[in-house]
Tab-separated table of N, CA and C in Angstrom:
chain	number	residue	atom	x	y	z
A	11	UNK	N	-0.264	-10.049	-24.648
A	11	UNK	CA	-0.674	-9.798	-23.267
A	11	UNK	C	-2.178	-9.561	-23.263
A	12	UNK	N	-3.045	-10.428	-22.439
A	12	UNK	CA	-4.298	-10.129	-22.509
A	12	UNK	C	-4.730	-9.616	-20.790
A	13	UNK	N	-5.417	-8.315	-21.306
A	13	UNK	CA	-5.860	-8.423	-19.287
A	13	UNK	C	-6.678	-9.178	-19.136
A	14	UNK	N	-7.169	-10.418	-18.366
A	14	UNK	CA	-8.178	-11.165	-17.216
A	14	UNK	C	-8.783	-10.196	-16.922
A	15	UNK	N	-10.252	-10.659	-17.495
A	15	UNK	CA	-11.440	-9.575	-16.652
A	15	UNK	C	-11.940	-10.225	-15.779
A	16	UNK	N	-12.629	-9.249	-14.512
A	16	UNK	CA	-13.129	-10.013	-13.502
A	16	UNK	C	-14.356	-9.138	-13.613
A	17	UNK	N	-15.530	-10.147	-13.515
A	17	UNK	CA	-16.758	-9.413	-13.259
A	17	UNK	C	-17.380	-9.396	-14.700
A	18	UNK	N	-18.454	-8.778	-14.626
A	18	UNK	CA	-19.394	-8.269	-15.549
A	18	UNK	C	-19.253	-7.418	-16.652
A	19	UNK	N	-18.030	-6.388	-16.373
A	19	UNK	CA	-17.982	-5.326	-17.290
A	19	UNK	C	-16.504	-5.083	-17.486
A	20	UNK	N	-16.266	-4.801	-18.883
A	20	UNK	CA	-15.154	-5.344	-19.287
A	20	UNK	C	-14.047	-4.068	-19.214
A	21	UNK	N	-13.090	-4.346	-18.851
A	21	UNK	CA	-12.480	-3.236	-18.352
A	21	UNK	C	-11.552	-2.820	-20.028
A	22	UNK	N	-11.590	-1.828	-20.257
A	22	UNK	CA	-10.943	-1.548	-21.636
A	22	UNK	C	-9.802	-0.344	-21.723
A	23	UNK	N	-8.516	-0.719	-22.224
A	23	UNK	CA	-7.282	-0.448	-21.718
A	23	UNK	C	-7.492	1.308	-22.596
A	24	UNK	N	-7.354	2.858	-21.725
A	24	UNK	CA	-7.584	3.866	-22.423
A	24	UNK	C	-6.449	4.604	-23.117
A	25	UNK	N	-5.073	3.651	-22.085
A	25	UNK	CA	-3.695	4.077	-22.571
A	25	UNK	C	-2.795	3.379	-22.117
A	26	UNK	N	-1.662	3.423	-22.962
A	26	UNK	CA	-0.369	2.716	-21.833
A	26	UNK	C	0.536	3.317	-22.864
A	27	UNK	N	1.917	3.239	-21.801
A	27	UNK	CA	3.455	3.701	-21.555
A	27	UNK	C	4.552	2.644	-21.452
A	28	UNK	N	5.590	2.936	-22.539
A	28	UNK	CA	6.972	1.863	-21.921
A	28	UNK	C	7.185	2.668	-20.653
A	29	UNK	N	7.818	2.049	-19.777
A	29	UNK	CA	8.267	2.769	-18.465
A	29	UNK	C	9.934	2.558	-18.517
A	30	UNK	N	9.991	1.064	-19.176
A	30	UNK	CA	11.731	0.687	-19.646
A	30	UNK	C	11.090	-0.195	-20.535
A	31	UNK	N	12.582	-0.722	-20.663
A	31	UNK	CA	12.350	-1.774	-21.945
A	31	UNK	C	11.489	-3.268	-21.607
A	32	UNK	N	11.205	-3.596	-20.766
A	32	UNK	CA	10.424	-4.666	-20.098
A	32	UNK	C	9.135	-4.495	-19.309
A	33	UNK	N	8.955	-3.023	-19.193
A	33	UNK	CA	7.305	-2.884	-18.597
A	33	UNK	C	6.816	-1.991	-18.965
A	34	UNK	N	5.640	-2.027	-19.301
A	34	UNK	CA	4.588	-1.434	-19.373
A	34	UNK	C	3.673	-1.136	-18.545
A	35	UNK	N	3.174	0.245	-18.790
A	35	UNK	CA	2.183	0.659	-17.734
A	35	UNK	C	0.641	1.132	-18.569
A	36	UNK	N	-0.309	0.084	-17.531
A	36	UNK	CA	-1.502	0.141	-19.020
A	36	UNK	C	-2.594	0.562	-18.402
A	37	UNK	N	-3.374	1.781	-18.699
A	37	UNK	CA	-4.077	2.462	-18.041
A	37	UNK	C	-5.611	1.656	-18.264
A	38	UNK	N	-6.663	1.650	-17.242
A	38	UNK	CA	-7.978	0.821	-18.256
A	38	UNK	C	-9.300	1.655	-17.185
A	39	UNK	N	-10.573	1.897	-17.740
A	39	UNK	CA	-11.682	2.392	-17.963
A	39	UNK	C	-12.037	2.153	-16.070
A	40	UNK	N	-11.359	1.835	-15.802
A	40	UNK	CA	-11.989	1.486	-14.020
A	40	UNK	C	-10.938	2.116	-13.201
A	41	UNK	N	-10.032	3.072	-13.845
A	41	UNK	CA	-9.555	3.894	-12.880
A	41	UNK	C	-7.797	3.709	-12.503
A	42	UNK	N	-7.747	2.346	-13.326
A	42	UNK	CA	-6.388	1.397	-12.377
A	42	UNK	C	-5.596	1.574	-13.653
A	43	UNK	N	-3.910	1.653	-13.135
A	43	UNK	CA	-3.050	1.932	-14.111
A	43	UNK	C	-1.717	0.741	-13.251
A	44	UNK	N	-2.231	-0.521	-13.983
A	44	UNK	CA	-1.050	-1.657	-14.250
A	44	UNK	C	0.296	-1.693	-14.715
A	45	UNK	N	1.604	-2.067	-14.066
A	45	UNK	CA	2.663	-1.994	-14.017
A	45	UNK	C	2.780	-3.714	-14.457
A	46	UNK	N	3.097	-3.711	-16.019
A	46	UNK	CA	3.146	-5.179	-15.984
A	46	UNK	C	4.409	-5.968	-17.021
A	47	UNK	N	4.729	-6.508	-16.772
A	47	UNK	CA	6.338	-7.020	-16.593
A	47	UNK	C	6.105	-7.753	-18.109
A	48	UNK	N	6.846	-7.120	-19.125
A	48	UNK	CA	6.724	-7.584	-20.812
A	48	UNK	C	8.299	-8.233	-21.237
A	49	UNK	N	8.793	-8.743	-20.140
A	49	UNK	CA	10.354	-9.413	-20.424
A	49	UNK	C	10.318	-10.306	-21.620
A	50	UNK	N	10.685	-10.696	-22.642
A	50	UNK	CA	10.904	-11.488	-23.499
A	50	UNK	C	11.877	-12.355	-22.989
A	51	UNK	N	12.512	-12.432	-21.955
A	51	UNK	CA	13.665	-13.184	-21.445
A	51	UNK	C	12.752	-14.366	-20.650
A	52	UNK	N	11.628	-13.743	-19.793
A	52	UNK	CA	10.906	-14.928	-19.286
A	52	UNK	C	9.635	-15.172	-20.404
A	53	UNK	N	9.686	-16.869	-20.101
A	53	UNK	CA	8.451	-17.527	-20.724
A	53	UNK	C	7.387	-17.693	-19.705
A	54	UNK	N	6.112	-18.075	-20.514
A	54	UNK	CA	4.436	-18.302	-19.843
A	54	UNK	C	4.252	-17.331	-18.832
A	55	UNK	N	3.692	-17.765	-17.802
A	55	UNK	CA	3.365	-16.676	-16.593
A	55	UNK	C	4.409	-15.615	-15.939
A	56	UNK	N	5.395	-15.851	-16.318
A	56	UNK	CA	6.775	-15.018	-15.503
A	56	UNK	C	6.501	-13.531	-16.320
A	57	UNK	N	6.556	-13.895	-17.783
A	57	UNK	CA	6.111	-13.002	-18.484
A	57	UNK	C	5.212	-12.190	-19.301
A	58	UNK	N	4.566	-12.116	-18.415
A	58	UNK	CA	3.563	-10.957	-18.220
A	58	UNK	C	2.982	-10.962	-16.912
A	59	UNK	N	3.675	-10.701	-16.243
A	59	UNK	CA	3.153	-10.586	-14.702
A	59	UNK	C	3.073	-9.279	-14.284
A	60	UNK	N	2.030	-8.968	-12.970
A	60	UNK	CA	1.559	-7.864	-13.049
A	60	UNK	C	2.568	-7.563	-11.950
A	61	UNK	N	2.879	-6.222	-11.647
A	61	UNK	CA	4.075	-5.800	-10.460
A	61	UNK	C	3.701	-4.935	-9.981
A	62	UNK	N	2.281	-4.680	-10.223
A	62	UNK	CA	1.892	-3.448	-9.084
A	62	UNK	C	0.652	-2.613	-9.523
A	63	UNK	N	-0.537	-1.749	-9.127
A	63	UNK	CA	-0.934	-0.593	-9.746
A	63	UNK	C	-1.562	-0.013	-9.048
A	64	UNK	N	-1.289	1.400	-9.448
A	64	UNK	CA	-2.161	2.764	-8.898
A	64	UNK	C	-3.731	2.795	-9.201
A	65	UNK	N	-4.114	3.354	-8.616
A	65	UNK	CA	-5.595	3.579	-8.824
A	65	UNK	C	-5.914	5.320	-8.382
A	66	UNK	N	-6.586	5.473	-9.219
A	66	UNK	CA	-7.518	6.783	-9.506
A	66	UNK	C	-9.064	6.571	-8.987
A	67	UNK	N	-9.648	7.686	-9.405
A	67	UNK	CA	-11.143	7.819	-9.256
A	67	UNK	C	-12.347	7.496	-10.456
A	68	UNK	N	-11.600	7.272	-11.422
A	68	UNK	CA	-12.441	7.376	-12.878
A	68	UNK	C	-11.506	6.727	-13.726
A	69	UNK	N	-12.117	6.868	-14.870
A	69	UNK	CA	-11.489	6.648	-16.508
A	69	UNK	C	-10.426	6.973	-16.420
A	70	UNK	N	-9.026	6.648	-16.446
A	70	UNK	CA	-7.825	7.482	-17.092
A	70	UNK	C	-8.265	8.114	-18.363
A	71	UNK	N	-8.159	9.072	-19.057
A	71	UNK	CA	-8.155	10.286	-19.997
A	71	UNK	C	-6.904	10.135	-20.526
A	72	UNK	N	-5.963	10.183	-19.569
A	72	UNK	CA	-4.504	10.393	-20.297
A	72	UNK	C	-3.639	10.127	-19.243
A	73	UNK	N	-2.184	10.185	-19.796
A	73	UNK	CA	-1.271	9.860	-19.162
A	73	UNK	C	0.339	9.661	-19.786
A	74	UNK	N	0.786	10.526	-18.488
A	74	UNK	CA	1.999	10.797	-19.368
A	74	UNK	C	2.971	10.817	-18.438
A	75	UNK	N	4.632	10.052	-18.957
A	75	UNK	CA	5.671	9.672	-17.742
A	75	UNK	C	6.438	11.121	-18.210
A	76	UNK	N	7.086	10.871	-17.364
A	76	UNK	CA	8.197	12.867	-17.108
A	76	UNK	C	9.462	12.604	-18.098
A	77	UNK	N	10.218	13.365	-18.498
A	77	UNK	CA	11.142	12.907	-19.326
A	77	UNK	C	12.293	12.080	-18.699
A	78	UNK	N	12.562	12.520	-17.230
A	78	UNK	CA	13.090	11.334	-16.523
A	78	UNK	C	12.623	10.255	-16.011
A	79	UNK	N	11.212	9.560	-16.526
A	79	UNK	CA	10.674	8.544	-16.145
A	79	UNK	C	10.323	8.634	-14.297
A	80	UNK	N	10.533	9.779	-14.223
A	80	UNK	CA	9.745	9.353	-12.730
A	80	UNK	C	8.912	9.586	-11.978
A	81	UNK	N	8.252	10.459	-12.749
A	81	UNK	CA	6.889	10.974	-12.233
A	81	UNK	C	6.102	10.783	-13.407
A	82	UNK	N	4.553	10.140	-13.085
A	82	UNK	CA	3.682	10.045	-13.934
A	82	UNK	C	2.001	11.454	-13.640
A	83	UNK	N	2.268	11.347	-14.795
A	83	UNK	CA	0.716	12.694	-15.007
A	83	UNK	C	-0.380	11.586	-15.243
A	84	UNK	N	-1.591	11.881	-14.928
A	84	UNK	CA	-3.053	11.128	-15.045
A	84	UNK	C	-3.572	12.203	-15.019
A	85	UNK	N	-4.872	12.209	-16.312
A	85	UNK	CA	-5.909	12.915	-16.449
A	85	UNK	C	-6.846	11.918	-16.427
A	86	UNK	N	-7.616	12.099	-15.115
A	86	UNK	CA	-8.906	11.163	-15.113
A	86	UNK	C	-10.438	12.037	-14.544
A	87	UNK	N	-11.483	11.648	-14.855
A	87	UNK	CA	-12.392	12.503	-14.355
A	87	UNK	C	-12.479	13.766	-13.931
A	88	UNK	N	-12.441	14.133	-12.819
A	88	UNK	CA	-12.270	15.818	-12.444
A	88	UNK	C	-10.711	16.076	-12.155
A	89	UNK	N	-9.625	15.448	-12.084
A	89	UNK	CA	-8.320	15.277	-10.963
A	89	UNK	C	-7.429	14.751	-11.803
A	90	UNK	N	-6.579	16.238	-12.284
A	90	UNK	CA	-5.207	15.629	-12.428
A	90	UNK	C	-4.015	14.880	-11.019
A	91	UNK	N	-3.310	13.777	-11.705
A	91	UNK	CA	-3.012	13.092	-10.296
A	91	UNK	C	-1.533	13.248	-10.999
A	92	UNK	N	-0.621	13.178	-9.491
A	92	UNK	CA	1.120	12.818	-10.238
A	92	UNK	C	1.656	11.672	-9.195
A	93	UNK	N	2.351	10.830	-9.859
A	93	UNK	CA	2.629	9.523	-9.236
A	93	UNK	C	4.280	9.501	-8.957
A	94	UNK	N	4.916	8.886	-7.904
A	94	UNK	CA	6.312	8.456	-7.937
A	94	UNK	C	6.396	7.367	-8.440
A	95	UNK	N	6.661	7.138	-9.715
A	95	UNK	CA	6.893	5.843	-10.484
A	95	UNK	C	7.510	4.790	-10.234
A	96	UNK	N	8.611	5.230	-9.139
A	96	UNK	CA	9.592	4.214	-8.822
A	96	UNK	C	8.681	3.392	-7.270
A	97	UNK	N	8.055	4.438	-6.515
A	97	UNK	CA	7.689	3.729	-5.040
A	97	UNK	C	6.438	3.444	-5.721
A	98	UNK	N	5.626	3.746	-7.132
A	98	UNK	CA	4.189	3.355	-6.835
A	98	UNK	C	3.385	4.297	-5.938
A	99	UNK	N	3.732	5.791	-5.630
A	99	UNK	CA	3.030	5.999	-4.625
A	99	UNK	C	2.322	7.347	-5.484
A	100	UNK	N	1.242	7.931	-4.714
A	100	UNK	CA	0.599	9.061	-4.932
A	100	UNK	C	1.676	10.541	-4.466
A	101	UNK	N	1.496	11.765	-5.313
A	101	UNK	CA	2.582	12.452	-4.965
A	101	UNK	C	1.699	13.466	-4.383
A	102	UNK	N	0.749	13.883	-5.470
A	102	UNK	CA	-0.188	15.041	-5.041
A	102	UNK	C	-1.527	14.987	-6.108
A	103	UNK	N	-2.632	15.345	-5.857
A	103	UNK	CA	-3.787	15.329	-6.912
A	103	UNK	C	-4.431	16.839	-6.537
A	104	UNK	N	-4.969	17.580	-7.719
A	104	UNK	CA	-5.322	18.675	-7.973
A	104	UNK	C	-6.895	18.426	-8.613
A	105	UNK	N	-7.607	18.947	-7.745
A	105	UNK	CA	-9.081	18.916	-9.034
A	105	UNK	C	-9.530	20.276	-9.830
A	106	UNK	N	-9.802	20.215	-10.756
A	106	UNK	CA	-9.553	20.917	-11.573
A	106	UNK	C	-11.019	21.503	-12.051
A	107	UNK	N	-11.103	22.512	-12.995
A	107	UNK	CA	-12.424	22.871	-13.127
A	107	UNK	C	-13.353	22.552	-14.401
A	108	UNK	N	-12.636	21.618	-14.708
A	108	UNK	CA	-12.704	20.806	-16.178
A	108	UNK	C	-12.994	18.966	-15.507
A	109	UNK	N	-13.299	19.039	-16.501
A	109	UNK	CA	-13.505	17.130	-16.849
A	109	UNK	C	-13.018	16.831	-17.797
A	110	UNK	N	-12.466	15.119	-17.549
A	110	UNK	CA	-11.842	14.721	-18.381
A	110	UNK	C	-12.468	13.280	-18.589
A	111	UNK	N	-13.863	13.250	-18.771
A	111	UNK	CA	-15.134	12.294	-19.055
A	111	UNK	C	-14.507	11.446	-20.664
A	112	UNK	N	-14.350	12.647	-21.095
A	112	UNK	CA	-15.004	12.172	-22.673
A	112	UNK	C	-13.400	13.026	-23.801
A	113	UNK	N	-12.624	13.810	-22.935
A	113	UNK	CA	-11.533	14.335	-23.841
A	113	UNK	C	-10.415	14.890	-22.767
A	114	UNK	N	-9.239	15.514	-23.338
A	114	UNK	CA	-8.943	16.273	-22.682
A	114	UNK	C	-7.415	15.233	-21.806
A	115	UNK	N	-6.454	15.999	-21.318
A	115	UNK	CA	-5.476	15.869	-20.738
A	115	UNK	C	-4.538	16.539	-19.995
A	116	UNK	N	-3.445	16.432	-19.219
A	116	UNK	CA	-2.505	17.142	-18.832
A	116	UNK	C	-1.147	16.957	-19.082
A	117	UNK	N	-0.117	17.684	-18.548
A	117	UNK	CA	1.314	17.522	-18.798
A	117	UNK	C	2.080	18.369	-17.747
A	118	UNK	N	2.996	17.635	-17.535
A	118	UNK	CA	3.847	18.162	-16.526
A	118	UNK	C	5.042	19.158	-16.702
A	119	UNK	N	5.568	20.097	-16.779
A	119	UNK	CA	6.278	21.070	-17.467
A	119	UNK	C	7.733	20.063	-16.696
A	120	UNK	N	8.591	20.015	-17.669
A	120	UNK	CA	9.969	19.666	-17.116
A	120	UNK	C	10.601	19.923	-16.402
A	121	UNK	N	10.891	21.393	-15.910
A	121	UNK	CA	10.933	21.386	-14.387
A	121	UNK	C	9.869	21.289	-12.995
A	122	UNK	N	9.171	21.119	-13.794
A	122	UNK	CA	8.083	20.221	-12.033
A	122	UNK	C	7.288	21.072	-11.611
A	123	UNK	N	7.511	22.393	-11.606
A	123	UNK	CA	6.805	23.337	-11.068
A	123	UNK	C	5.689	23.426	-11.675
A	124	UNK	N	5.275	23.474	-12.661
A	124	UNK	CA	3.584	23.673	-13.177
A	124	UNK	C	3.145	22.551	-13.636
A	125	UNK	N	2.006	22.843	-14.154
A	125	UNK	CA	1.141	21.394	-15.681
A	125	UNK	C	0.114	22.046	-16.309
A	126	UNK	N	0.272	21.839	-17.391
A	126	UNK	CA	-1.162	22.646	-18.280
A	126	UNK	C	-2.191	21.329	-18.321
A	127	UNK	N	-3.074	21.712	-17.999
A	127	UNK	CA	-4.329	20.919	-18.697
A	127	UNK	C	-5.660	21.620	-19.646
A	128	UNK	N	-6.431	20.748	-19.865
A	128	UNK	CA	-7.457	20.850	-20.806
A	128	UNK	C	-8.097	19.966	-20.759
A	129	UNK	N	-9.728	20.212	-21.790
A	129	UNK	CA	-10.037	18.996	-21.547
A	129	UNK	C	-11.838	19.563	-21.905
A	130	UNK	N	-12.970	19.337	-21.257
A	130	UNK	CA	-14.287	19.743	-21.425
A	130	UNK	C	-15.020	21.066	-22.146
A	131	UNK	N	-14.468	21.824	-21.730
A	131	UNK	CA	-14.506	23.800	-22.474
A	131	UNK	C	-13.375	23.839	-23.159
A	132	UNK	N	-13.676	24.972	-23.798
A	132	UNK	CA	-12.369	25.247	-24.786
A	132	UNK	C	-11.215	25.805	-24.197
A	133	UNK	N	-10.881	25.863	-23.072
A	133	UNK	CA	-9.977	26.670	-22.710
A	133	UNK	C	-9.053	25.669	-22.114
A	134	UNK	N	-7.522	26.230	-22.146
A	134	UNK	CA	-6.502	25.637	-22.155
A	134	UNK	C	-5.922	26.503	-20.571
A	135	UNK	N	-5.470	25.675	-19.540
A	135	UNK	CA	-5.145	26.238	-17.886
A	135	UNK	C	-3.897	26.013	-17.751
A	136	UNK	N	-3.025	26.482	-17.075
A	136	UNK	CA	-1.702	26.444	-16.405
A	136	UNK	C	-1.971	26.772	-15.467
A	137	UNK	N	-1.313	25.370	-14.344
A	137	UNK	CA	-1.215	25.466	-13.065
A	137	UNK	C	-0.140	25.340	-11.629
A	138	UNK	N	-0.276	25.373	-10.730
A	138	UNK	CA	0.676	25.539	-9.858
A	138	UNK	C	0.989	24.335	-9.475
A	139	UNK	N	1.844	23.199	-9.527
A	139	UNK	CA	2.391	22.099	-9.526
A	139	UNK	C	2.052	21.841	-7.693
A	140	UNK	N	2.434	22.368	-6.840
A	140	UNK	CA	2.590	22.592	-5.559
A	140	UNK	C	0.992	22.794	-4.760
A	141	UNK	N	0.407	23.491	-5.369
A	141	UNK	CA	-0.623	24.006	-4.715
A	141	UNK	C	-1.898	24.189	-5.313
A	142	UNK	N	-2.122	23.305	-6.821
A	142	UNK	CA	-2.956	23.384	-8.022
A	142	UNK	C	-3.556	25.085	-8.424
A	143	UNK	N	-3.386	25.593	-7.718
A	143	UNK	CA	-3.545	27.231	-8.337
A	143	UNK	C	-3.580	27.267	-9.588
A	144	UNK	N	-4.828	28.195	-10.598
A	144	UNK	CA	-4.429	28.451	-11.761
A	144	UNK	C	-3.696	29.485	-11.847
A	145	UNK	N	-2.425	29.522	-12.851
A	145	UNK	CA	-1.903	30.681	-13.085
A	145	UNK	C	-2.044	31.010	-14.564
A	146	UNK	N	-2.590	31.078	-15.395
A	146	UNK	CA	-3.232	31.472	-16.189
A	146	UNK	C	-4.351	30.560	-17.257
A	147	UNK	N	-4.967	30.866	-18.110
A	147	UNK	CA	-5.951	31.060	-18.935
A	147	UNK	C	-6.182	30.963	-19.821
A	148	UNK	N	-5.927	30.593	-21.195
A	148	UNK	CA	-6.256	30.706	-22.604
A	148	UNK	C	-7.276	29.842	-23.112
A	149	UNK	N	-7.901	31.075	-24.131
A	149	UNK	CA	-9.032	30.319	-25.012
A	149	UNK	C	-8.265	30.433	-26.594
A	150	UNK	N	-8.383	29.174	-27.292
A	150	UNK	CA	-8.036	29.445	-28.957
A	150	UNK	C	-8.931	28.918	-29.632
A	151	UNK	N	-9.383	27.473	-29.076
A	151	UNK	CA	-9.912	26.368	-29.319
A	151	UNK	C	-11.060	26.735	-29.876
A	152	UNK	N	-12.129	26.398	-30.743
A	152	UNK	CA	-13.851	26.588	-31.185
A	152	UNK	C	-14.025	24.652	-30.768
A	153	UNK	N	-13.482	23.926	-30.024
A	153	UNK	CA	-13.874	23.277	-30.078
A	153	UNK	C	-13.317	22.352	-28.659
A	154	UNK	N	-13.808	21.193	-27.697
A	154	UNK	CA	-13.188	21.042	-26.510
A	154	UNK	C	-11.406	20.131	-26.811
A	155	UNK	N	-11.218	20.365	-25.711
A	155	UNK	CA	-9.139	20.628	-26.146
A	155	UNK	C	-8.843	18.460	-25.694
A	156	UNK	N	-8.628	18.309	-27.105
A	156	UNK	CA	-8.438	16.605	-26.790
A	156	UNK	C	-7.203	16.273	-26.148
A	157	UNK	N	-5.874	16.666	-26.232
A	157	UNK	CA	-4.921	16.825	-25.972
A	157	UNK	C	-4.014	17.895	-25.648
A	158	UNK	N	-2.949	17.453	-24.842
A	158	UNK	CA	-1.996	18.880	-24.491
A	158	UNK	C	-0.650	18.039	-24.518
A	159	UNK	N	0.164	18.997	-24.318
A	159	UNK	CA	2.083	18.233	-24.139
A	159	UNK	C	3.013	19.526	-24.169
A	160	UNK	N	3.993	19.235	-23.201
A	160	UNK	CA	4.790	20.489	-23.101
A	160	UNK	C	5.913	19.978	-24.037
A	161	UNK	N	6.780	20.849	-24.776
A	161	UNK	CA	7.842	20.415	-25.557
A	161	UNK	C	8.860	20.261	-24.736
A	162	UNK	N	9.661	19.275	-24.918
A	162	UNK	CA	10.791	18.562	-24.292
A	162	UNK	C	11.900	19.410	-23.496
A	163	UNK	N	11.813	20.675	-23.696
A	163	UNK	CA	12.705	21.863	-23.606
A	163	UNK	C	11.862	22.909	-22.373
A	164	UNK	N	10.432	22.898	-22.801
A	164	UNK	CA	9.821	23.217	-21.906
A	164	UNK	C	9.496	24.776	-22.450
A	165	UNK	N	9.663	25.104	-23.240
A	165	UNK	CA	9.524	27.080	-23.734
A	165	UNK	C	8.015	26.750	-24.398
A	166	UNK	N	7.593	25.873	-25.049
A	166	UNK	CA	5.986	26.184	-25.098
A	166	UNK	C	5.081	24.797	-25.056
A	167	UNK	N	4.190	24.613	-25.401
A	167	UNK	CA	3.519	23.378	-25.408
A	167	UNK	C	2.378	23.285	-26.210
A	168	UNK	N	1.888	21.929	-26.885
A	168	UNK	CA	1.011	22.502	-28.206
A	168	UNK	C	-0.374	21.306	-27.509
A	169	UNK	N	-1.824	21.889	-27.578
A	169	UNK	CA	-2.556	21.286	-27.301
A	169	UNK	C	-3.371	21.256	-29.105
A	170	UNK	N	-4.264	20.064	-28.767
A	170	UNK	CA	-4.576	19.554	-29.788
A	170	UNK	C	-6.873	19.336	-29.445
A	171	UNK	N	-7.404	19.907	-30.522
A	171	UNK	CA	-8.440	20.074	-29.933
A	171	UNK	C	-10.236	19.106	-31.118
A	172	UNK	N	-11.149	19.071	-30.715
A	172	UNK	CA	-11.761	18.365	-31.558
A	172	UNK	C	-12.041	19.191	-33.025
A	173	UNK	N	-11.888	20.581	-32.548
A	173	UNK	CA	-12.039	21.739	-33.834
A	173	UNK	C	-10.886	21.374	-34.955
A	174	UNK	N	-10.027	20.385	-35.185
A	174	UNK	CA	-9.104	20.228	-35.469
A	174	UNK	C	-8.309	21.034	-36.027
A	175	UNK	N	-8.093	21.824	-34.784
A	175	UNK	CA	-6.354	22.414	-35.026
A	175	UNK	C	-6.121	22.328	-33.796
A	176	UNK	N	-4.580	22.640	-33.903
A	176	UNK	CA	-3.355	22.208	-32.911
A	176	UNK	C	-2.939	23.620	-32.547
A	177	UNK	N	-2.671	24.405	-31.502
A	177	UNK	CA	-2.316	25.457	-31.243
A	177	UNK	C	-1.039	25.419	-30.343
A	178	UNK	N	0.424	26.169	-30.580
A	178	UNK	CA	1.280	25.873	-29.754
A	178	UNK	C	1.210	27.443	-29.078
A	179	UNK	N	1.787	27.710	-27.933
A	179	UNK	CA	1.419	28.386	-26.563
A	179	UNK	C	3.277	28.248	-26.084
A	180	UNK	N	3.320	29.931	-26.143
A	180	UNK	CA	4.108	30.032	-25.581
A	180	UNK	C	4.042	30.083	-23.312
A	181	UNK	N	5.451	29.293	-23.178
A	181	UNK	CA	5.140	28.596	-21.289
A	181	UNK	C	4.934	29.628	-20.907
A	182	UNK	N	6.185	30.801	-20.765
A	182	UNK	CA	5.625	32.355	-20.198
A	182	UNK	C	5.812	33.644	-20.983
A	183	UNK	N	4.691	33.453	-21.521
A	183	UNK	CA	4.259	35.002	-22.597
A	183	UNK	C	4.734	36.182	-22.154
């Protein structure tokens, strides 16, 4: 699968996701996150056709589907975003007090209600899913926080930082 660039400057893919077994969702440097159809059942153009995409404000940073595939997390520039995967649509976006230029990500806690992010400073945020509120705070990091992820269960989540170490965090201390 190759993306077609249009224009001058080459758009360069920062992440992508199976969504099922036939599509992929491929995040790239101009903001846009492609829904594009990887069937092995169809030949030439059928397969790899594009079926849709969201757009952001910046770089995707990161990105991550929910464990039921239906809500997607984006860490892009200042604004974590959450998507309905199935309509393609915007759910809610939070801006945050961090950037996510050059590192850094979010995650959606399994029941829906919060998301930790990170990302520019060393400090690691939990927030209010509903109303982006921070509800708490932590610093561990000596170095800015490259990654985050809540564990599948949801009791803690381990972010990952350029100081290289990995710190896991209990959800509510």
């Amino acid at each position: 699968l190759t993306i077609k660039q249009n224009g001058e400057k080459t758009v360069t893919i920062t992440k992508c996701n199976w969504l099922n077994a036939t599509t992929v969702l491929a995040a790239g440097s101009d903001g846009s996150i492609s829904y594009w159809n990887v069937d092995p059942k169809h030949e030439g153009e059928e397969q790899h056709r594009l079926m849709g995409t969201l757009k952001v404000d910046a770089e995707v940073r990161d990105m991550e589907l929910s464990k039921d595939f239906k809500t997607l997390t984006v860490a892009a520039g200042t604004k974590v975003y959450f998507f309905d995967v199935e309509n393609k649509s915007l759910l809610c976006s939070h801006q945050m007090p961090i950037h996510f230029r050059d590192e850094g990500g979010a995650s959606l806690h399994p029941d829906g209600k919060k998301f930790v992010a990170g990302g520019s400073d060393l400090w690691v945020r939990v927030f209010d899913y509903e109303t982006g509120t921070e509800l708490e705070c932590h610093k561990g990091h000596h170095g800015p926080v490259r990654c985050v992820r809540y564990d599948p269960d949801g009791k803690t989540y381990a972010t990952g930082s350029e100081d290289g170490t990995i710190r896991l965090w209990k959800t509510d201390p």
